CSV table of C-alpha atoms in Angstrom, one decimal:
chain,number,residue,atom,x,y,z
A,19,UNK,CA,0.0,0.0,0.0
A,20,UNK,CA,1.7,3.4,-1.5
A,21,UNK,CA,1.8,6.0,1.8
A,22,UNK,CA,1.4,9.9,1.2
A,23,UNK,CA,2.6,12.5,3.2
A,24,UNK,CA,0.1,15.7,3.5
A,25,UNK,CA,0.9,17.4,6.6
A,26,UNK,CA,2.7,20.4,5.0
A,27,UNK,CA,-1.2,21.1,3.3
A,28,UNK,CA,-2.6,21.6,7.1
A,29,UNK,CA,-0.5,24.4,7.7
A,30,UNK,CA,-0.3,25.8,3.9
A,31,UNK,CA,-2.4,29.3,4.4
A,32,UNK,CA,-4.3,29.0,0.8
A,33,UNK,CA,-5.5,25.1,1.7
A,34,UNK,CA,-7.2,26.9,5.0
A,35,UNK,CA,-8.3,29.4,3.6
A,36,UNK,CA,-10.2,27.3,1.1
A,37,UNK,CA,-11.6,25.0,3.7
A,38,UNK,CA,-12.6,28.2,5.7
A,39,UNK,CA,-14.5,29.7,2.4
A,40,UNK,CA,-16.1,25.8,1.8
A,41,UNK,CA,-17.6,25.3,5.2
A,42,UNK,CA,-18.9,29.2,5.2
A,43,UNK,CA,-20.3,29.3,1.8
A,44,UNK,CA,-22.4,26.0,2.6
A,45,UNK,CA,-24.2,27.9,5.0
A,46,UNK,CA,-27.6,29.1,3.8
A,47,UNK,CA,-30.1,31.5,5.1
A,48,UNK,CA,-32.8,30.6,6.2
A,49,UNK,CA,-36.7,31.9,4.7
A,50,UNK,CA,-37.3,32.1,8.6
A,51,UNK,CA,-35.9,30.7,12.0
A,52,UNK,CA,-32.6,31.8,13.2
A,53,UNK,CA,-30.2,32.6,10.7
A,54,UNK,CA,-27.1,32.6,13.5
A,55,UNK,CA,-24.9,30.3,11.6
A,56,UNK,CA,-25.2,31.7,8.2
A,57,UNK,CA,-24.4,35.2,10.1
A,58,UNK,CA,-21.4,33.9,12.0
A,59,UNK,CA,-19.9,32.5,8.6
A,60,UNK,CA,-20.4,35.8,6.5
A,61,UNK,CA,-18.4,37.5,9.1
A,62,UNK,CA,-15.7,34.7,9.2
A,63,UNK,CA,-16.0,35.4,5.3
A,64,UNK,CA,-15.4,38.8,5.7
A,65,UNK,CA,-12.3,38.3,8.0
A,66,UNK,CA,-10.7,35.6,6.1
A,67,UNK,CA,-7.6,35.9,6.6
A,68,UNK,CA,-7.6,36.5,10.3
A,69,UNK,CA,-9.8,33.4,10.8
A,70,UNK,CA,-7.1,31.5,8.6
A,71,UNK,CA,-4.6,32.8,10.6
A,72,UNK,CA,-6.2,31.4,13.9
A,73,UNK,CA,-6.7,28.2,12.1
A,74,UNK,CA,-3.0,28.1,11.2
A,75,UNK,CA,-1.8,28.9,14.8
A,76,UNK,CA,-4.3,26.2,16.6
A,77,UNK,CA,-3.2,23.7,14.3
A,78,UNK,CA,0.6,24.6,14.8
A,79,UNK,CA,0.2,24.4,18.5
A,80,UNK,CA,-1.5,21.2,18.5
A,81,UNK,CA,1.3,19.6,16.7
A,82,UNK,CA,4.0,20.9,19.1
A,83,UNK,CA,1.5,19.4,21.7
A,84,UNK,CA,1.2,15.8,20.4
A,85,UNK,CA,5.2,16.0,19.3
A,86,UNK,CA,6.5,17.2,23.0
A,87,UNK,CA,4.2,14.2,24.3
A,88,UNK,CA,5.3,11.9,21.8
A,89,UNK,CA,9.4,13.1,22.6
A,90,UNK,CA,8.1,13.2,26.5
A,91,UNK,CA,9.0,16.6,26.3
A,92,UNK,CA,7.6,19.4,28.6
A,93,UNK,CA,4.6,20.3,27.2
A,94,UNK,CA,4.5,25.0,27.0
A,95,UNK,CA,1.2,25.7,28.9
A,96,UNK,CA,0.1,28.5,26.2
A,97,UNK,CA,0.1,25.8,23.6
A,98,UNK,CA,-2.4,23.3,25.4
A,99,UNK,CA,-4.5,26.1,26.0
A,100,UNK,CA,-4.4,27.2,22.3
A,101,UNK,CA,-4.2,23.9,20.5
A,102,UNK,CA,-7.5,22.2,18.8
A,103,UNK,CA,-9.7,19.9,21.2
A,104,UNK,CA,-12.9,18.9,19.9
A,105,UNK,CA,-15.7,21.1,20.6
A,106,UNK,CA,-18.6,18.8,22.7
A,107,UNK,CA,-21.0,17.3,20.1
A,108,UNK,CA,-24.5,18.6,19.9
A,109,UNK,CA,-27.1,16.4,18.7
A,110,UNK,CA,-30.4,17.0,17.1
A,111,UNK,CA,-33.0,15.1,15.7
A,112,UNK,CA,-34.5,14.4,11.8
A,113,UNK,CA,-37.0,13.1,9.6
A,114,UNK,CA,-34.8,11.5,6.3
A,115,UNK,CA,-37.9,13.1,3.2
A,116,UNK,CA,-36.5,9.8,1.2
A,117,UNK,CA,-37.3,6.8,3.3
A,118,UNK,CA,-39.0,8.5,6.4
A,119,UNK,CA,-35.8,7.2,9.0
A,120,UNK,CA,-35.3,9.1,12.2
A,121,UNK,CA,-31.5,10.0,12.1
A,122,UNK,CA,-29.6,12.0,15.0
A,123,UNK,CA,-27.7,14.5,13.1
A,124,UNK,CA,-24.1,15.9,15.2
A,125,UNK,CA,-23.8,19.5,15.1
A,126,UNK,CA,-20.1,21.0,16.3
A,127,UNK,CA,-19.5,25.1,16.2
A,128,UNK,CA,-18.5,26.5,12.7
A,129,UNK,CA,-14.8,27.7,14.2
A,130,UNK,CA,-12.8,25.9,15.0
A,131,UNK,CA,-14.3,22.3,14.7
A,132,UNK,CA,-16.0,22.2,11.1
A,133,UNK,CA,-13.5,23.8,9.4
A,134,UNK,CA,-10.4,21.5,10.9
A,135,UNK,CA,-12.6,18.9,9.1
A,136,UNK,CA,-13.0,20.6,6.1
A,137,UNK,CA,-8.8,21.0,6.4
A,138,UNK,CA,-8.6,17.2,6.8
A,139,UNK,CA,-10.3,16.3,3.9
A,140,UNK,CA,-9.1,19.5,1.6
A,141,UNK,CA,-5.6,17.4,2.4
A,142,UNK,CA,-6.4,14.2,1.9
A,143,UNK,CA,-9.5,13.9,-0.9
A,144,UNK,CA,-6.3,13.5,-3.3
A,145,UNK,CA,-5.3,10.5,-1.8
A,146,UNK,CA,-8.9,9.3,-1.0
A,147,UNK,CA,-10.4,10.2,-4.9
A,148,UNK,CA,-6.9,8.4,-5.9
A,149,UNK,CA,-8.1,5.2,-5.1
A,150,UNK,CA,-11.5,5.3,-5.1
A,151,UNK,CA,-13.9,2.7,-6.8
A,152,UNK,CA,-14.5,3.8,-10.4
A,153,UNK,CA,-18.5,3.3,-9.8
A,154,UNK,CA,-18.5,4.9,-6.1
A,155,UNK,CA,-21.0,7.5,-6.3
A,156,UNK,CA,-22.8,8.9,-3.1
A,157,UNK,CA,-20.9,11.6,-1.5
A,158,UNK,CA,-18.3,11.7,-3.7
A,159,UNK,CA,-17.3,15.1,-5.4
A,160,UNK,CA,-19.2,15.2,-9.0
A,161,UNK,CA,-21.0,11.6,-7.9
A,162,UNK,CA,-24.4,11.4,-6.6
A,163,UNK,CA,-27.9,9.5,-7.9
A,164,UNK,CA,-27.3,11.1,-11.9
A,165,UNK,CA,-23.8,9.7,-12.0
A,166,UNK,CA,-25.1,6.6,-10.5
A,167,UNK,CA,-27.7,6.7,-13.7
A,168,UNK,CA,-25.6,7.3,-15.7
A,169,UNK,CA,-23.6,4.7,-15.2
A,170,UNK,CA,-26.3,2.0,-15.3
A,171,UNK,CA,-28.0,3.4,-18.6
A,172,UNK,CA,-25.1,2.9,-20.5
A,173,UNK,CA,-24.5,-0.7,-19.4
A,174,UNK,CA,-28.0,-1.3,-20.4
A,175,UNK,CA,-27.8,0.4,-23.5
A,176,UNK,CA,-24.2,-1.6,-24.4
A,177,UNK,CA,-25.8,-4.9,-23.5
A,178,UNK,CA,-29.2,-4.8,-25.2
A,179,UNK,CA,-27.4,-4.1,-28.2
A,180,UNK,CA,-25.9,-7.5,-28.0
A,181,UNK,CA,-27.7,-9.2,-25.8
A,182,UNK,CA,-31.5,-8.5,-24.7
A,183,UNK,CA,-31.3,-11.5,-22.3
A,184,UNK,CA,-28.2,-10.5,-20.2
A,185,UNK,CA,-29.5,-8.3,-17.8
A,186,UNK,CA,-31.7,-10.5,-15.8
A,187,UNK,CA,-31.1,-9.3,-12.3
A,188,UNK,CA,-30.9,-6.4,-9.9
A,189,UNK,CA,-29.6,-6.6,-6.1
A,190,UNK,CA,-30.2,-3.7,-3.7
A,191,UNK,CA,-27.6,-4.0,-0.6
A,192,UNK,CA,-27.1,-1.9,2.7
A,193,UNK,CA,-25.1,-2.4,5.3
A,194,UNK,CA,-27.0,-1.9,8.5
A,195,UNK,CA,-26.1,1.0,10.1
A,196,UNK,CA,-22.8,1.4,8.7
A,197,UNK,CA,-21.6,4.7,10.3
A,198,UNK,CA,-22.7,3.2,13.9
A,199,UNK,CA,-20.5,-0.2,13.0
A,200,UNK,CA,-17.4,1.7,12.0
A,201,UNK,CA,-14.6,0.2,14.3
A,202,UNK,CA,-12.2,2.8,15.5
A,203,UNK,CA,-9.0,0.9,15.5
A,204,UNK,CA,-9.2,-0.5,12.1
A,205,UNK,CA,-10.5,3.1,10.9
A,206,UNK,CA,-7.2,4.6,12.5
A,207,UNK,CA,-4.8,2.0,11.6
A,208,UNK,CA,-5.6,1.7,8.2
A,209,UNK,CA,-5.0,5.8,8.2
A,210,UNK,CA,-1.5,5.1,9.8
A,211,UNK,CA,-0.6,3.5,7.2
A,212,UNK,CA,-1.7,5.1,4.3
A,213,UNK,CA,-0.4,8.9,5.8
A,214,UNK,CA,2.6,8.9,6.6
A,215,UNK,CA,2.4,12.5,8.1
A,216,UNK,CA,2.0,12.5,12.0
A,217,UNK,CA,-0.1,15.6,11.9
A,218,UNK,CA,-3.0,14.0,9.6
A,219,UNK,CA,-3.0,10.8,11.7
A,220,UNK,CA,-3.0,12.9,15.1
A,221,UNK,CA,-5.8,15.7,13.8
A,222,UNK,CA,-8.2,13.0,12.6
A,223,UNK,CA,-7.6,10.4,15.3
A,224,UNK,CA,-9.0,13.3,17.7
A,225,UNK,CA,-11.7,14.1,15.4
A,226,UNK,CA,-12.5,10.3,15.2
A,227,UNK,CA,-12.2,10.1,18.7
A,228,UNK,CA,-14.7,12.7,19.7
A,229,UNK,CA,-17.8,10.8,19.4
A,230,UNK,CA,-18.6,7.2,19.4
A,231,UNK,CA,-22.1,5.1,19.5
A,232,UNK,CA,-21.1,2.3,21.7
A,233,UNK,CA,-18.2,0.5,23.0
A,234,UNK,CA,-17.5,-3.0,23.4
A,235,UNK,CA,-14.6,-4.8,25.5
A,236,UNK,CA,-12.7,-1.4,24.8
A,237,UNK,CA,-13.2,-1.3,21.6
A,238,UNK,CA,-15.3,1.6,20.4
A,239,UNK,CA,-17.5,2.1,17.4
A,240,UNK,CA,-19.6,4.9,15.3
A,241,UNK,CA,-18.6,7.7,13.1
A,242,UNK,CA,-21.1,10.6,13.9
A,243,UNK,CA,-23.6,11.7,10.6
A,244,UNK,CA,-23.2,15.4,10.5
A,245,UNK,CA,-19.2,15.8,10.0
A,246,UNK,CA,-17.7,16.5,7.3
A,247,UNK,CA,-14.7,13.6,7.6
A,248,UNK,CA,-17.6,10.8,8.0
A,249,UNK,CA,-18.4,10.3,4.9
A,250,UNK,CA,-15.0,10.4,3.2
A,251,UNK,CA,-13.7,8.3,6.2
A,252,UNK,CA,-16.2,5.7,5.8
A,253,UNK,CA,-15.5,5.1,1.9
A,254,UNK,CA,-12.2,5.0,2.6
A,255,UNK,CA,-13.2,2.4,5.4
A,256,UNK,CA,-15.3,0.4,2.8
């Protein structure tokens, strides 16, 4: 298995600042309700490159952090204090339109927490999309349900051309809940050894760490729906 290296993208000012203007611009507001969110990220848009520029020092003093600990160093107090630690999750509760599921959606704060995973991925989807299965579709950058069509009208068209007969069969799979089954150890240690950066590994193994739907013998399991590293992480899982 080739290993990348992408830690010198967490701390590149122009891969921030693009996570920072991703998150933000997702934001919508809102016909009514409170529109607090979309406010906070105009303002973050309007002060982009002080919001980079706190982004760039949490993320530099976390490192130090996890490298004095690793070294068993003494760890400088004003760097705990400034370093990234997962903000408490917040969790709300939905109706899915599509099939009528109740799913518990994790909310974390805008700054810092949403865009350090927007960072994460902005530095690894290269190394995810690399190796991605040529026919994954949901929740993939230019994928989705018309790709997914797409795909299958052409293999119908190329086979009833030939063949009328060959397509006899359709299967429709799911894994039961999939983000809930996600072990955390195989999740991290198949990261460890496709990034070779310590920074990456450390970042998302705290982000990963954050939340969890049970635990057995130790062991604990669950990615939470509602981050922006789930999804990514679970394909890459898959």
């Amino acid at each position: 298995m080739k290993s990348f290296n992408v830690d010198s993208k967490l701390t590149d000012i122009n891969v921030i600042k693009q996570a920072i203007v991703t998150v933000c611009k997702s934001k919508r507001k809102k016909p009514t309700g409170s529109n607090r969110k979309y406010k906070f990220a105009q303002h973050i848009l309007a002060n982009l490159d002080e919001y980079a520029q706190k982004t760039l020092e949490i993320v530099l003093a976390f490192d130090r952090v996890y490298g004095a600990r690793e070294r068993q160093e003494p760890i400088n107090e004003a760097d705990l204090q400034l370093m990234y630690r997962p903000t408490r999750c917040n969790p709300f509760t939905i109706r899915d339109a599509g099939s009528g599921k109740e799913r518990t959606i994790i909310s974390v704060p805008i700054f810092p927490d949403q865009i350090i995973h927007q960072l994460l991925m902005e530095a690894a989807k290269p190394v995810f999309m690399r190796e991605m299965y040529e026919y994954s579709c949901g929740s993939i950058p230019d994928g989705g349900i018309h790709k997914g069509k797409k795909y299958l009208a052409r293999t119908i068209k190329r086979h009833r051309n030939r063949d009328k007969t060959a397509i006899k069969y359709a299967a429709q799979l799911d894994i039961a809940k999939c983000y809930p089954s996600i072990s955390h150890s195989i999740l991290k240690n198949r990261l460890r050894r496709k990034f070779r950066g310590k920074l990456f590994y450390w970042l998302s193994c705290a982000v990963i760490d954050s939340y969890h739907d049970s635990e057995v013998d130790g062991e604990r399991y669950g990615l939470p729906l509602g981050y922006s590293t789930s999804h990514w992480f679970c394909n890459f899982y898959l």
